Short mmCIF file of C-alpha atoms and ligand atoms in Angstrom, two decimals:
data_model
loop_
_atom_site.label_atom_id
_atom_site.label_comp_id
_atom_site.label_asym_id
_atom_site.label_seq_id
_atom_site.Cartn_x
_atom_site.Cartn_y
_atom_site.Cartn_z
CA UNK O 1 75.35 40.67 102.25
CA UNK O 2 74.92 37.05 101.77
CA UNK O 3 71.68 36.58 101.02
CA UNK O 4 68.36 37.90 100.20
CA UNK O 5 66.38 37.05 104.14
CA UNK O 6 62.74 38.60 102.70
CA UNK O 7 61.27 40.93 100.58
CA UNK O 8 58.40 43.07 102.07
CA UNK O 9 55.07 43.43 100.51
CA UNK O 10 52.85 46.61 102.03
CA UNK O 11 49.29 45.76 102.02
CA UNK O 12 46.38 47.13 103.15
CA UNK O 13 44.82 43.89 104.23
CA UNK O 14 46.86 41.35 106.04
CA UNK O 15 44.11 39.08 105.97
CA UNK O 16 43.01 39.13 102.29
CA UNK O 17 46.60 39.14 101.63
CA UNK O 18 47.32 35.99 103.24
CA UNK O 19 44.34 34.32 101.16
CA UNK O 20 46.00 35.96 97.98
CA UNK O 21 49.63 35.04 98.77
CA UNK O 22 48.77 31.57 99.87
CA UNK O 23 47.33 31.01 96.10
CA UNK O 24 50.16 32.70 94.69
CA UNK O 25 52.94 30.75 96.36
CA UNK O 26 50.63 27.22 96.38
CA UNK O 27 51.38 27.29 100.46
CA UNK O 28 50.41 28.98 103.88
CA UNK O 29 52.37 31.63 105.64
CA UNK O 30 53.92 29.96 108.64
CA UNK O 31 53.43 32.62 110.90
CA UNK O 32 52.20 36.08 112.03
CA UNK O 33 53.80 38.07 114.18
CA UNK O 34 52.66 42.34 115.20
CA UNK O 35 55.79 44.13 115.83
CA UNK O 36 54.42 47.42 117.85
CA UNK O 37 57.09 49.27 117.51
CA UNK O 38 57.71 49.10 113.99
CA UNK O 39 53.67 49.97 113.63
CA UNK O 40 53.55 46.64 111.78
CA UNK O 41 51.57 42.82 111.44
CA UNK O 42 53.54 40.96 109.78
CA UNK O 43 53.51 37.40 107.81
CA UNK O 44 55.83 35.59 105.91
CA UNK O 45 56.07 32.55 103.13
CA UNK O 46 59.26 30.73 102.54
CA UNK O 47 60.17 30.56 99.26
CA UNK O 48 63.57 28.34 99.25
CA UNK O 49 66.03 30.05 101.38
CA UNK O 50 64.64 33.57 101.04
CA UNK O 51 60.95 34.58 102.52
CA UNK O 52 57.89 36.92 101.53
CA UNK O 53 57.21 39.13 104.49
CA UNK O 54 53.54 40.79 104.14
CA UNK O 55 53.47 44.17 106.21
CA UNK O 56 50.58 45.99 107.15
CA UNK O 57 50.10 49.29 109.31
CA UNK O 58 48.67 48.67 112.83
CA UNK O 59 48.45 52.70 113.35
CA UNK O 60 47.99 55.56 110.93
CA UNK O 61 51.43 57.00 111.71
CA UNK O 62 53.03 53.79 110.67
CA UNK O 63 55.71 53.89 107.87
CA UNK O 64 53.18 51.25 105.97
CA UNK O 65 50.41 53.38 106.29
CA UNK O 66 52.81 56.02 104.62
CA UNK O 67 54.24 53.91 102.24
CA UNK O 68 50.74 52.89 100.82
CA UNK O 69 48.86 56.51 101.51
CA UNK O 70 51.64 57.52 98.92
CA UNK O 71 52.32 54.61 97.00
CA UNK O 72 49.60 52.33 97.14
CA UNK O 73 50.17 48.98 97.70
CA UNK O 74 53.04 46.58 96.63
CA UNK O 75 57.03 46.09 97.37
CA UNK O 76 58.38 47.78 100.08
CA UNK O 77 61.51 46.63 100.60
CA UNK O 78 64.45 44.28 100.10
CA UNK O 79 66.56 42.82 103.24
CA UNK O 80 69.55 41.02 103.03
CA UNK O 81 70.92 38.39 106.22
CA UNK O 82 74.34 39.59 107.36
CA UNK O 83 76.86 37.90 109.87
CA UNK O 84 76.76 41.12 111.60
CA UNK O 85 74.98 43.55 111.43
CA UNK O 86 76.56 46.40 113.19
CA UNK O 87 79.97 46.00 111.40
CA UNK O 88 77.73 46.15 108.06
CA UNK O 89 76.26 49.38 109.26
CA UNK O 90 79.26 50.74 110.07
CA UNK O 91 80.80 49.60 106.61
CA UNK O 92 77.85 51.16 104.81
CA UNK O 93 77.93 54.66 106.80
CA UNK O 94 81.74 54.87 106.03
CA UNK O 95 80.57 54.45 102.00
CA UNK O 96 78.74 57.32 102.51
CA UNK O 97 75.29 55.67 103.07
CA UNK O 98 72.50 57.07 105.10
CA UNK O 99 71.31 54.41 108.02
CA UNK O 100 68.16 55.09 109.25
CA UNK O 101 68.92 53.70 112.33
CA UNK O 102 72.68 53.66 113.90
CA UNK O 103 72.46 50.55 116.28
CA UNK O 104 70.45 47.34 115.12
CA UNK O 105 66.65 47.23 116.45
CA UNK O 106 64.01 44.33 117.05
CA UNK O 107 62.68 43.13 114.11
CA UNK O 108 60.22 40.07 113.26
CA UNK O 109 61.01 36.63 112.73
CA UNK O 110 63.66 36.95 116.15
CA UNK O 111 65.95 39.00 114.05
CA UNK O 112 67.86 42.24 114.63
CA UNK O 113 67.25 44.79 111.66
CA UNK O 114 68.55 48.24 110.31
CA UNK O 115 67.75 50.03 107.43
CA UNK O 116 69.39 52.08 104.96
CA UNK O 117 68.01 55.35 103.38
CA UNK O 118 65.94 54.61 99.85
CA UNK O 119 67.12 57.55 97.82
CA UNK O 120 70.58 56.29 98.60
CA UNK O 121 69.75 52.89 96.86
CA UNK O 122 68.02 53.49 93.52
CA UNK O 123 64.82 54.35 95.22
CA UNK O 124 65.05 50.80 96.98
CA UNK O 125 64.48 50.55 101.05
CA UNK O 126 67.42 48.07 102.15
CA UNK O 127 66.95 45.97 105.25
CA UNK O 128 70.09 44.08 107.10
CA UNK O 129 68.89 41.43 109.15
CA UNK O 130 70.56 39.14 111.79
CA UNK O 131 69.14 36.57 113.44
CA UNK O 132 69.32 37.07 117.27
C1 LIG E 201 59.16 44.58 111.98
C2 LIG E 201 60.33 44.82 111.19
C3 LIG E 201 60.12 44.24 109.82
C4 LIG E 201 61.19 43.19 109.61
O1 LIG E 201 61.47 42.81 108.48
O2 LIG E 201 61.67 42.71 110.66
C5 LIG E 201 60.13 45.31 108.78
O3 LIG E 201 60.55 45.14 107.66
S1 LIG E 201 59.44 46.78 109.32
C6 LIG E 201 59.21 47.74 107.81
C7 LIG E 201 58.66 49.10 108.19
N1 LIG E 201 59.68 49.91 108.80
C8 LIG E 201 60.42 50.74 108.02
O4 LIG E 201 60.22 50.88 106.83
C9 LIG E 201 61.51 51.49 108.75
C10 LIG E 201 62.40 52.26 107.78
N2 LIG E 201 61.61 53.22 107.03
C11 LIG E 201 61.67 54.56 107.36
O5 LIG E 201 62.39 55.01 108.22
C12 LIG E 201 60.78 55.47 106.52
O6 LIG E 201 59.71 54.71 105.99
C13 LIG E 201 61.55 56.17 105.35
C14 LIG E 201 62.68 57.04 105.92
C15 LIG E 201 62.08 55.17 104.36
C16 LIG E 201 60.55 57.08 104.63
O7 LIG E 201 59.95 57.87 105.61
P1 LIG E 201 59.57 59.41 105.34
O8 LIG E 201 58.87 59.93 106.55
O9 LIG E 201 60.77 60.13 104.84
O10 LIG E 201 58.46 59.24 104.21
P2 LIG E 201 58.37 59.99 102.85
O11 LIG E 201 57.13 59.49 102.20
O12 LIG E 201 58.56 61.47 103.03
O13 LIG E 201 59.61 59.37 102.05
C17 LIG E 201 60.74 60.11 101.66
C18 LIG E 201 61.07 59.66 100.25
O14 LIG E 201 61.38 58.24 100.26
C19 LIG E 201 60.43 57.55 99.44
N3 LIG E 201 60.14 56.29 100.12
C20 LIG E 201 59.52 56.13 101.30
N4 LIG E 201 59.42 54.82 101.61
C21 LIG E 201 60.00 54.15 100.59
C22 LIG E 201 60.21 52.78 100.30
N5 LIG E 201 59.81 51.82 101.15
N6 LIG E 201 60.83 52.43 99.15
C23 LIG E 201 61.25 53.40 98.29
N7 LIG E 201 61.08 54.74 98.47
C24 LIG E 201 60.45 55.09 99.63
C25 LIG E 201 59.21 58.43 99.35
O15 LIG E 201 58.50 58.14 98.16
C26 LIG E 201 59.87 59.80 99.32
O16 LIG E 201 60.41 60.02 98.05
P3 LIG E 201 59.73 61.11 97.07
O17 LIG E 201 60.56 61.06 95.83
O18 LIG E 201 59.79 62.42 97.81
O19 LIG E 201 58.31 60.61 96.90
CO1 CO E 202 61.38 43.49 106.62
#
């Protein structure tokens, strides 16, 4: 892992969020982006080399929309950039770590993305990302 890439936020209200984040980090996102097929609208903040990544649900069957029906809002997960990303899932599965997905997938922000089980992490979701 050799850094963290973002940490994602699960809101309700991309829009309000925005207005709220932009106060709280004393700067704009610098970009939207929907990602269908994660069921997600995205935005992000850079904060030095890392980023905030608001999510919110774009269907009810979203993981978001999950996240938040049982959680409520607030962080959803952690993801780390890594030089490559399938030799890290590989490296992961053989510590006995569940991946939620076995071969990377599109993510936002032109990256490719897997994820790691949360109950295998302290109750944390783990994101790899690689940019594409
Ligand atoms: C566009 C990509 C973008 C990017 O950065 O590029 C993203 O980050 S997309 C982010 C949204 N996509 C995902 O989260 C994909 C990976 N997530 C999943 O596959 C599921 O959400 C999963 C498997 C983590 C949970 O799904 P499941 O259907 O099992 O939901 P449950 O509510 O039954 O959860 C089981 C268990 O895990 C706990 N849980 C769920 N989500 C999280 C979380 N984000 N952090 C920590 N814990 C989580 C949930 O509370 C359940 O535990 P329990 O003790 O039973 O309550
Ligand atoms: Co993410």
């Amino acid at each position: 892992m050799k850094r963290i890439e973002h940490i994602g936020i699960a809101v309700k209200d991309l829009e309000a969020a925005n207005k709220t984040y932009n106060a709280v980090m004393g700067a704009e996102h610098y970009k939207t982006e929907t990602v269908e097929s994660e069921g997600v609208s995205t935005s992000f903040f850079k904060v030095g080399e890392s980023k905030i990544e608001l999510l919110a649900a774009t269907n009810p069957d979203s993981p978001i929309a999950k996240f938040i029906e049982k959680r409520g809002e607030g962080i959803h997960h952690m993801a780390f950039y890594v030089d490559d990303i399938q030799a890290e899932i590989e490296r992961l599965k053989d510590e006995g770590f569940r991946l939620l997905n076995d071969q990377p997938k599109t993510g936002a922000d032109n990256k490719l993305v897997a994820f790691m089980h949360p109950k295998d992490a302290n109750g944390v979701l783990i994101e790899l990302c690689q940019d594409k």
